[in-house]
Amino acid sequence: MIRLAVVGTNSITRQFIDAAHETGKIKLTAIYSRTLEQAQAFSHDYPVEHLFVSLEELAQSDVIDAVYIASPNALHCEQSLLFMRHKKHVICEKPLASNLAEVEQMIACAQENQVVLFEAFKTASLPNFAILRQSLPDVGRLRKVLFNYCQYSSRYPRYLNGENPNTFDPKWSNGSIMDIGYYCLASAVSLWGEPQSVKAQATLLESGVDAHGVVVLNYGEFDLTILHSKVSNSHIPSEIQGEDGSLVIDFLSHCQRITQMTRDGKSRELSQPQHINTMLYEAEHFAALVAKQDINHDGLASSRITARLLTEIRRQTGVVFPADARDAAAL
């Protein structure tokens, strides 16, 4: 049984804890929050004996084996390094860090301390994503791919009213491509690896982060277009087009439904029912890596490529985070 601590007491953390317990391989043992009151409030739903308001004390504690980090993006690297240096396994929410330099530092630290570092990108672990991967040869030579994720943020009205929520604050390494656009980018990397080239454009808010944008990845014989937005909604699916047909994906991040369309217009549903808590599969994946002590798992290569692309996309679109200057100074 993996004894787990959580850093971050939000709704995503709750969903992951439920998924972790569902595996039967992970048990919540400790909770960290900035205040004892918040930790105690969270523990009403998830009773544990160990509550912490100091990350250093939690990292040094012998009551945990691993930590789930769901703090703002800008804190991922610093917090992950702290725990890995104390020989704790880390599952860190996506994106793994603010930029490529931080991801490289995190991977090196995991190797040095012989612990598992795992990016919590749930899509790649879904059963229907595996079906999607297996079905690629059925549509023939690939020609066009559209990955689409546009969702009006519930925090956008607050931004328009003059507030500065984390979602739209560069201090926290946020914005559209770092949030929901990430699912499209990381899905592409999981399926096809590193592209030959990347071109990106975006519309920036006055805060300095991207509100929405377009990314085109070239894979030689086919190109992949990503549409991402946090200021508008889309109701069209994603699609993989081949010479013999296409694969239509509803809600890419969840892979809710996959339909194969043949060139002559016939359709066949490929997807299967998935657990209602789609974080179950990444929790199982993480538990398996820890059990096998798989320090050099394939996910690290995907995390590195995704971070490289995110960093380049931001360079092209002019999105700059305080973390970029900090990491450049450290190199």
PDB file of C-alpha atoms in Angstrom, residues 49-301:
ATOM      1  CA  GLU A  49      -4.105  11.496  11.376  1.00  0.00           C
ATOM      2  CA  HIS A  50      -1.350  13.614   9.881  1.00  0.00           C
ATOM      3  CA  LEU A  51      -1.969  17.266   8.967  1.00  0.00           C
ATOM      4  CA  PHE A  52       0.871  19.563   7.879  1.00  0.00           C
ATOM      5  CA  VAL A  53       1.296  23.289   7.296  1.00  0.00           C
ATOM      6  CA  SER A  54       5.018  22.938   6.513  1.00  0.00           C
ATOM      7  CA  LEU A  55       6.095  21.367   3.222  1.00  0.00           C
ATOM      8  CA  GLU A  56       9.578  20.748   4.606  1.00  0.00           C
ATOM      9  CA  GLU A  57       8.201  18.805   7.575  1.00  0.00           C
ATOM     10  CA  LEU A  58       5.936  16.784   5.294  1.00  0.00           C
ATOM     11  CA  ALA A  59       8.817  15.961   2.950  1.00  0.00           C
ATOM     12  CA  GLN A  60      10.952  14.802   5.892  1.00  0.00           C
ATOM     13  CA  SER A  61       8.147  12.727   7.405  1.00  0.00           C
ATOM     14  CA  ASP A  62       8.360   8.935   7.434  1.00  0.00           C
ATOM     15  CA  VAL A  63       4.566   8.537   7.333  1.00  0.00           C
ATOM     16  CA  ILE A  64       4.366   8.912   3.526  1.00  0.00           C
ATOM     17  CA  ASP A  65       5.870   7.208   0.493  1.00  0.00           C
ATOM     18  CA  ALA A  66       4.527   9.491  -2.217  1.00  0.00           C
ATOM     19  CA  VAL A  67       2.879  12.846  -2.792  1.00  0.00           C
ATOM     20  CA  TYR A  68       0.240  14.133  -5.185  1.00  0.00           C
ATOM     21  CA  ILE A  69       0.944  17.777  -6.096  1.00  0.00           C
ATOM     22  CA  ALA A  70      -2.006  19.858  -7.266  1.00  0.00           C
ATOM     23  CA  SER A  71      -0.706  23.325  -6.482  1.00  0.00           C
ATOM     24  CA  PRO A  72      -0.481  26.173  -9.064  1.00  0.00           C
ATOM     25  CA  ASN A  73       1.771  25.407 -12.035  1.00  0.00           C
ATOM     26  CA  ALA A  74       4.503  27.803 -10.935  1.00  0.00           C
ATOM     27  CA  LEU A  75       5.043  25.790  -7.746  1.00  0.00           C
ATOM     28  CA  HIS A  76       5.249  22.328  -9.325  1.00  0.00           C
ATOM     29  CA  CYS A  77       9.004  22.253  -9.857  1.00  0.00           C
ATOM     30  CA  GLU A  78      10.077  23.611  -6.479  1.00  0.00           C
ATOM     31  CA  GLN A  79       7.692  21.377  -4.546  1.00  0.00           C
ATOM     32  CA  SER A  80       8.461  18.245  -6.573  1.00  0.00           C
ATOM     33  CA  LEU A  81      12.201  18.727  -6.091  1.00  0.00           C
ATOM     34  CA  LEU A  82      11.723  19.082  -2.339  1.00  0.00           C
ATOM     35  CA  PHE A  83       9.881  15.772  -2.048  1.00  0.00           C
ATOM     36  CA  MET A  84      12.098  13.835  -4.452  1.00  0.00           C
ATOM     37  CA  ARG A  85      15.218  14.959  -2.582  1.00  0.00           C
ATOM     38  CA  HIS A  86      13.638  13.342   0.468  1.00  0.00           C
ATOM     39  CA  LYS A  87      13.137  10.100  -1.496  1.00  0.00           C
ATOM     40  CA  LYS A  88       9.393  10.514  -2.018  1.00  0.00           C
ATOM     41  CA  HIS A  89       7.677   9.474  -5.248  1.00  0.00           C
ATOM     42  CA  VAL A  90       5.819  12.301  -6.988  1.00  0.00           C
ATOM     43  CA  ILE A  91       2.699  12.407  -9.106  1.00  0.00           C
ATOM     44  CA  CYS A  92       2.412  16.024 -10.211  1.00  0.00           C
ATOM     45  CA  GLU A  93      -0.533  17.597 -11.972  1.00  0.00           C
ATOM     46  CA  LYS A  94      -0.137  18.684 -15.556  1.00  0.00           C
ATOM     47  CA  PRO A  95       1.669  20.622 -16.851  1.00  0.00           C
ATOM     48  CA  LEU A  96       4.642  19.168 -15.050  1.00  0.00           C
ATOM     49  CA  ALA A  97       6.354  22.565 -14.737  1.00  0.00           C
ATOM     50  CA  SER A  98       6.504  26.099 -16.101  1.00  0.00           C
ATOM     51  CA  ASN A  99       9.034  25.370 -18.842  1.00  0.00           C
ATOM     52  CA  LEU A 100      11.493  22.845 -20.255  1.00  0.00           C
ATOM     53  CA  ALA A 101      14.358  23.890 -17.961  1.00  0.00           C
ATOM     54  CA  GLU A 102      12.292  23.021 -14.908  1.00  0.00           C
ATOM     55  CA  VAL A 103      11.161  19.691 -16.350  1.00  0.00           C
ATOM     56  CA  GLU A 104      14.755  18.724 -17.120  1.00  0.00           C
ATOM     57  CA  GLN A 105      15.710  19.600 -13.535  1.00  0.00           C
ATOM     58  CA  MET A 106      12.853  17.498 -12.156  1.00  0.00           C
ATOM     59  CA  ILE A 107      13.679  14.457 -14.284  1.00  0.00           C
ATOM     60  CA  ALA A 108      17.343  14.662 -13.279  1.00  0.00           C
ATOM     61  CA  CYS A 109      16.348  14.838  -9.614  1.00  0.00           C
ATOM     62  CA  ALA A 110      14.099  11.781  -9.947  1.00  0.00           C
ATOM     63  CA  GLN A 111      16.950   9.831 -11.518  1.00  0.00           C
ATOM     64  CA  GLU A 112      19.437  10.943  -8.888  1.00  0.00           C
ATOM     65  CA  ASN A 113      17.163   9.969  -6.007  1.00  0.00           C
ATOM     66  CA  GLN A 114      15.743   6.849  -7.663  1.00  0.00           C
ATOM     67  CA  VAL A 115      12.109   7.829  -7.273  1.00  0.00           C
ATOM     68  CA  VAL A 116       9.156   7.827  -9.643  1.00  0.00           C
ATOM     69  CA  LEU A 117       8.193  11.170 -11.177  1.00  0.00           C
ATOM     70  CA  PHE A 118       4.882  10.961 -13.003  1.00  0.00           C
ATOM     71  CA  GLU A 119       2.959  13.703 -14.804  1.00  0.00           C
ATOM     72  CA  ALA A 120      -0.756  13.414 -14.042  1.00  0.00           C
ATOM     73  CA  PHE A 121      -1.964  13.552 -17.648  1.00  0.00           C
ATOM     74  CA  LYS A 122      -4.985  11.292 -17.365  1.00  0.00           C
ATOM     75  CA  THR A 123      -5.873  11.083 -21.066  1.00  0.00           C
ATOM     76  CA  ALA A 124      -2.904   8.893 -21.988  1.00  0.00           C
ATOM     77  CA  SER A 125      -3.937   6.285 -19.397  1.00  0.00           C
ATOM     78  CA  LEU A 126      -7.588   5.995 -20.474  1.00  0.00           C
ATOM     79  CA  PRO A 127      -8.822   2.702 -21.989  1.00  0.00           C
ATOM     80  CA  ASN A 128     -10.458   4.606 -24.838  1.00  0.00           C
ATOM     81  CA  PHE A 129      -7.183   6.381 -25.605  1.00  0.00           C
ATOM     82  CA  ALA A 130      -5.592   2.941 -25.963  1.00  0.00           C
ATOM     83  CA  ILE A 131      -8.401   2.030 -28.376  1.00  0.00           C
ATOM     84  CA  LEU A 132      -7.745   5.232 -30.306  1.00  0.00           C
ATOM     85  CA  ARG A 133      -4.057   4.363 -30.606  1.00  0.00           C
ATOM     86  CA  GLN A 134      -4.812   0.806 -31.734  1.00  0.00           C
ATOM     87  CA  SER A 135      -7.297   2.046 -34.346  1.00  0.00           C
ATOM     88  CA  LEU A 136      -4.940   4.436 -36.148  1.00  0.00           C
ATOM     89  CA  PRO A 137      -3.897   1.900 -38.828  1.00  0.00           C
ATOM     90  CA  ASP A 138      -7.572   1.342 -39.732  1.00  0.00           C
ATOM     91  CA  VAL A 139      -7.950   4.810 -41.283  1.00  0.00           C
ATOM     92  CA  GLY A 140      -4.977   4.414 -43.618  1.00  0.00           C
ATOM     93  CA  ARG A 141      -2.258   6.965 -44.297  1.00  0.00           C
ATOM     94  CA  LEU A 142      -2.818   9.983 -42.047  1.00  0.00           C
ATOM     95  CA  ARG A 143      -3.403  13.363 -43.691  1.00  0.00           C
ATOM     96  CA  LYS A 144      -5.132  15.742 -41.268  1.00  0.00           C
ATOM     97  CA  VAL A 145      -5.692  15.866 -37.507  1.00  0.00           C
ATOM     98  CA  LEU A 146      -7.788  18.360 -35.547  1.00  0.00           C
ATOM     99  CA  PHE A 147      -7.571  18.369 -31.754  1.00  0.00           C
ATOM    100  CA  ASN A 148     -10.043  20.812 -30.258  1.00  0.00           C
ATOM    101  CA  TYR A 149     -10.585  21.951 -26.687  1.00  0.00           C
ATOM    102  CA  CYS A 150     -12.280  25.311 -26.179  1.00  0.00           C
ATOM    103  CA  GLN A 151     -14.109  25.978 -22.921  1.00  0.00           C
ATOM    104  CA  TYR A 152     -15.244  29.299 -21.502  1.00  0.00           C
ATOM    105  CA  SER A 153     -13.618  29.620 -18.096  1.00  0.00           C
ATOM    106  CA  SER A 154     -15.880  30.144 -15.097  1.00  0.00           C
ATOM    107  CA  ARG A 155     -13.182  32.541 -13.825  1.00  0.00           C
ATOM    108  CA  TYR A 156     -13.159  34.717 -16.951  1.00  0.00           C
ATOM    109  CA  PRO A 157     -15.990  37.005 -15.715  1.00  0.00           C
ATOM    110  CA  ARG A 158     -13.903  37.689 -12.603  1.00  0.00           C
ATOM    111  CA  TYR A 159     -10.995  38.692 -14.834  1.00  0.00           C
ATOM    112  CA  LEU A 160     -13.274  40.995 -16.845  1.00  0.00           C
ATOM    113  CA  ASN A 161     -14.450  42.568 -13.595  1.00  0.00           C
ATOM    114  CA  GLY A 162     -10.912  43.604 -12.758  1.00  0.00           C
ATOM    115  CA  GLU A 163      -9.873  40.699 -10.554  1.00  0.00           C
ATOM    116  CA  ASN A 164      -6.778  38.622 -11.289  1.00  0.00           C
ATOM    117  CA  PRO A 165      -7.647  34.939 -10.771  1.00  0.00           C
ATOM    118  CA  ASN A 166      -4.811  32.391 -10.952  1.00  0.00           C
ATOM    119  CA  THR A 167      -6.154  31.095 -14.271  1.00  0.00           C
ATOM    120  CA  PHE A 168      -5.168  34.312 -16.030  1.00  0.00           C
ATOM    121  CA  ASP A 169      -2.142  35.339 -13.981  1.00  0.00           C
ATOM    122  CA  PRO A 170       1.325  34.744 -15.500  1.00  0.00           C
ATOM    123  CA  LYS A 171       2.780  34.652 -11.976  1.00  0.00           C
ATOM    124  CA  TRP A 172       1.295  31.169 -11.678  1.00  0.00           C
ATOM    125  CA  SER A 173       2.450  29.999 -15.150  1.00  0.00           C
ATOM    126  CA  ASN A 174      -1.061  29.767 -16.484  1.00  0.00           C
ATOM    127  CA  GLY A 175      -3.128  30.526 -19.566  1.00  0.00           C
ATOM    128  CA  SER A 176      -4.958  28.629 -22.282  1.00  0.00           C
ATOM    129  CA  ILE A 177      -2.155  26.504 -23.754  1.00  0.00           C
ATOM    130  CA  MET A 178      -0.870  25.602 -20.275  1.00  0.00           C
ATOM    131  CA  ASP A 179      -4.342  24.532 -19.169  1.00  0.00           C
ATOM    132  CA  ILE A 180      -6.823  22.989 -21.582  1.00  0.00           C
ATOM    133  CA  GLY A 181      -4.635  23.363 -24.674  1.00  0.00           C
ATOM    134  CA  TYR A 182      -2.192  21.081 -22.889  1.00  0.00           C
ATOM    135  CA  TYR A 183      -4.564  18.111 -23.328  1.00  0.00           C
ATOM    136  CA  CYS A 184      -4.441  18.483 -27.112  1.00  0.00           C
ATOM    137  CA  LEU A 185      -0.682  18.923 -27.221  1.00  0.00           C
ATOM    138  CA  ALA A 186       0.142  16.071 -24.844  1.00  0.00           C
ATOM    139  CA  SER A 187      -2.311  13.769 -26.660  1.00  0.00           C
ATOM    140  CA  ALA A 188      -0.488  14.451 -29.916  1.00  0.00           C
ATOM    141  CA  VAL A 189       2.867  13.707 -28.297  1.00  0.00           C
ATOM    142  CA  SER A 190       1.524  10.499 -26.744  1.00  0.00           C
ATOM    143  CA  LEU A 191       0.350   9.276 -30.140  1.00  0.00           C
ATOM    144  CA  TRP A 192       3.075  10.495 -32.493  1.00  0.00           C
ATOM    145  CA  GLY A 193       5.979  11.840 -30.463  1.00  0.00           C
ATOM    146  CA  GLU A 194       7.882  14.977 -31.375  1.00  0.00           C
ATOM    147  CA  PRO A 195       6.756  16.824 -34.530  1.00  0.00           C
ATOM    148  CA  GLN A 196       9.101  18.059 -37.222  1.00  0.00           C
ATOM    149  CA  SER A 197       8.007  21.652 -36.633  1.00  0.00           C
ATOM    150  CA  VAL A 198       5.593  23.767 -34.613  1.00  0.00           C
ATOM    151  CA  LYS A 199       3.899  27.056 -35.479  1.00  0.00           C
ATOM    152  CA  ALA A 200       1.713  28.911 -33.014  1.00  0.00           C
ATOM    153  CA  GLN A 201      -0.324  32.053 -32.700  1.00  0.00           C
ATOM    154  CA  ALA A 202      -2.433  33.354 -29.848  1.00  0.00           C
ATOM    155  CA  THR A 203      -4.440  36.293 -28.568  1.00  0.00           C
ATOM    156  CA  LEU A 204      -3.073  37.568 -25.269  1.00  0.00           C
ATOM    157  CA  LEU A 205      -4.977  39.197 -22.448  1.00  0.00           C
ATOM    158  CA  GLU A 206      -3.658  42.367 -20.821  1.00  0.00           C
ATOM    159  CA  SER A 207      -2.389  40.211 -17.955  1.00  0.00           C
ATOM    160  CA  GLY A 208       0.075  38.621 -20.395  1.00  0.00           C
ATOM    161  CA  VAL A 209      -1.329  35.095 -20.733  1.00  0.00           C
ATOM    162  CA  ASP A 210      -3.028  33.673 -23.805  1.00  0.00           C
ATOM    163  CA  ALA A 211      -6.822  33.744 -23.933  1.00  0.00           C
ATOM    164  CA  HIS A 212      -6.978  31.446 -26.958  1.00  0.00           C
ATOM    165  CA  GLY A 213      -4.798  30.250 -29.792  1.00  0.00           C
ATOM    166  CA  VAL A 214      -3.959  27.911 -32.643  1.00  0.00           C
ATOM    167  CA  VAL A 215      -1.016  25.520 -32.886  1.00  0.00           C
ATOM    168  CA  VAL A 216       0.018  23.576 -35.995  1.00  0.00           C
ATOM    169  CA  LEU A 217       2.319  20.596 -35.596  1.00  0.00           C
ATOM    170  CA  ASN A 218       3.874  19.105 -38.732  1.00  0.00           C
ATOM    171  CA  TYR A 219       4.526  15.355 -38.752  1.00  0.00           C
ATOM    172  CA  GLY A 220       5.720  15.060 -42.334  1.00  0.00           C
ATOM    173  CA  GLU A 221       2.859  13.415 -44.256  1.00  0.00           C
ATOM    174  CA  PHE A 222       0.209  14.969 -42.023  1.00  0.00           C
ATOM    175  CA  ASP A 223      -0.300  18.065 -39.954  1.00  0.00           C
ATOM    176  CA  LEU A 224      -2.101  18.449 -36.656  1.00  0.00           C
ATOM    177  CA  THR A 225      -4.039  21.586 -35.780  1.00  0.00           C
ATOM    178  CA  ILE A 226      -4.844  22.438 -32.168  1.00  0.00           C
ATOM    179  CA  LEU A 227      -7.656  24.848 -31.318  1.00  0.00           C
ATOM    180  CA  HIS A 228      -7.646  25.965 -27.687  1.00  0.00           C
ATOM    181  CA  SER A 229      -9.536  28.678 -25.820  1.00  0.00           C
ATOM    182  CA  LYS A 230     -10.543  29.685 -22.311  1.00  0.00           C
ATOM    183  CA  VAL A 231     -12.784  32.529 -23.497  1.00  0.00           C
ATOM    184  CA  SER A 232     -15.174  30.669 -25.824  1.00  0.00           C
ATOM    185  CA  ASN A 233     -16.974  27.335 -26.077  1.00  0.00           C
ATOM    186  CA  SER A 234     -16.758  24.769 -28.864  1.00  0.00           C
ATOM    187  CA  HIS A 235     -19.159  21.943 -29.563  1.00  0.00           C
ATOM    188  CA  ILE A 236     -17.275  20.159 -32.333  1.00  0.00           C
ATOM    189  CA  PRO A 237     -15.300  16.952 -31.728  1.00  0.00           C
ATOM    190  CA  SER A 238     -11.682  16.220 -32.489  1.00  0.00           C
ATOM    191  CA  GLU A 239     -10.858  14.199 -35.596  1.00  0.00           C
ATOM    192  CA  ILE A 240      -8.058  12.111 -37.096  1.00  0.00           C
ATOM    193  CA  GLN A 241      -8.330  11.900 -40.891  1.00  0.00           C
ATOM    194  CA  GLY A 242      -6.732   9.166 -42.971  1.00  0.00           C
ATOM    195  CA  GLU A 243      -7.029   8.220 -46.634  1.00  0.00           C
ATOM    196  CA  ASP A 244      -9.350   5.316 -45.758  1.00  0.00           C
ATOM    197  CA  GLY A 245     -11.511   7.021 -43.157  1.00  0.00           C
ATOM    198  CA  SER A 246     -11.427   8.987 -39.939  1.00  0.00           C
ATOM    199  CA  LEU A 247     -11.669   8.693 -36.169  1.00  0.00           C
ATOM    200  CA  VAL A 248     -13.986  11.142 -34.426  1.00  0.00           C
ATOM    201  CA  ILE A 249     -13.320  11.781 -30.716  1.00  0.00           C
ATOM    202  CA  ASP A 250     -15.846  13.439 -28.426  1.00  0.00           C
ATOM    203  CA  PHE A 251     -14.290  15.407 -25.548  1.00  0.00           C
ATOM    204  CA  LEU A 252     -10.665  14.518 -26.230  1.00  0.00           C
ATOM    205  CA  SER A 253      -9.433  14.868 -22.639  1.00  0.00           C
ATOM    206  CA  HIS A 254     -11.889  12.176 -21.494  1.00  0.00           C
ATOM    207  CA  CYS A 255     -12.118  10.239 -24.794  1.00  0.00           C
ATOM    208  CA  GLN A 256     -15.804   9.868 -24.053  1.00  0.00           C
ATOM    209  CA  ARG A 257     -16.702   8.473 -27.443  1.00  0.00           C
ATOM    210  CA  ILE A 258     -14.669   7.308 -30.440  1.00  0.00           C
ATOM    211  CA  THR A 259     -16.376   6.701 -33.767  1.00  0.00           C
ATOM    212  CA  GLN A 260     -14.711   5.259 -36.854  1.00  0.00           C
ATOM    213  CA  MET A 261     -16.002   6.680 -40.135  1.00  0.00           C
ATOM    214  CA  THR A 262     -15.149   4.896 -43.373  1.00  0.00           C
ATOM    215  CA  ARG A 263     -14.600   6.699 -46.645  1.00  0.00           C
ATOM    216  CA  ASP A 264     -17.997   5.523 -47.935  1.00  0.00           C
ATOM    217  CA  GLY A 265     -19.819   7.032 -44.944  1.00  0.00           C
ATOM    218  CA  LYS A 266     -20.321   4.004 -42.707  1.00  0.00           C
ATOM    219  CA  SER A 267     -19.738   4.441 -38.977  1.00  0.00           C
ATOM    220  CA  ARG A 268     -18.765   2.151 -36.123  1.00  0.00           C
ATOM    221  CA  GLU A 269     -18.473   3.066 -32.467  1.00  0.00           C
ATOM    222  CA  LEU A 270     -15.185   1.893 -30.980  1.00  0.00           C
ATOM    223  CA  SER A 271     -15.290   3.316 -27.466  1.00  0.00           C
ATOM    224  CA  GLN A 272     -16.101   1.329 -24.361  1.00  0.00           C
ATOM    225  CA  PRO A 273     -17.569   2.383 -21.012  1.00  0.00           C
ATOM    226  CA  GLN A 274     -14.982   3.909 -18.690  1.00  0.00           C
ATOM    227  CA  HIS A 275     -15.045   4.444 -14.942  1.00  0.00           C
ATOM    228  CA  ILE A 276     -16.995   7.564 -14.004  1.00  0.00           C
ATOM    229  CA  ASN A 277     -13.871   8.904 -12.288  1.00  0.00           C
ATOM    230  CA  THR A 278     -11.463   9.033 -15.214  1.00  0.00           C
ATOM    231  CA  MET A 279      -8.519   9.738 -12.886  1.00  0.00           C
ATOM    232  CA  LEU A 280      -8.679   6.090 -11.780  1.00  0.00           C
ATOM    233  CA  TYR A 281      -6.492   4.948 -14.654  1.00  0.00           C
ATOM    234  CA  GLU A 282      -3.645   7.405 -14.034  1.00  0.00           C
ATOM    235  CA  ALA A 283      -3.732   6.470 -10.339  1.00  0.00           C
ATOM    236  CA  GLU A 284      -3.385   2.799 -11.290  1.00  0.00           C
ATOM    237  CA  HIS A 285      -0.569   3.673 -13.690  1.00  0.00           C
ATOM    238  CA  PHE A 286       1.298   5.578 -10.995  1.00  0.00           C
ATOM    239  CA  ALA A 287       0.836   2.759  -8.460  1.00  0.00           C
ATOM    240  CA  ALA A 288       2.199   0.233 -10.976  1.00  0.00           C
ATOM    241  CA  LEU A 289       5.288   2.365 -11.656  1.00  0.00           C
ATOM    242  CA  VAL A 290       5.998   2.677  -7.930  1.00  0.00           C
ATOM    243  CA  ALA A 291       5.492  -1.055  -7.383  1.00  0.00           C
ATOM    244  CA  LYS A 292       7.985  -1.840 -10.158  1.00  0.00           C
ATOM    245  CA  GLN A 293      10.311   1.013  -9.168  1.00  0.00           C
ATOM    246  CA  ASP A 294      10.186   2.040 -12.826  1.00  0.00           C
ATOM    247  CA  ILE A 295      12.256   5.199 -12.555  1.00  0.00           C
ATOM    248  CA  ASN A 296      12.899   5.478 -16.304  1.00  0.00           C
ATOM    249  CA  HIS A 297       9.325   4.967 -17.548  1.00  0.00           C
ATOM    250  CA  ASP A 298       8.262   6.070 -21.030  1.00  0.00           C
ATOM    251  CA  GLY A 299       6.113   8.904 -19.705  1.00  0.00           C
ATOM    252  CA  LEU A 300       9.199  10.968 -18.904  1.00  0.00           C
ATOM    253  CA  ALA A 301      10.121  11.208 -22.583  1.00  0.00           C
TER     254      ALA A 301
END
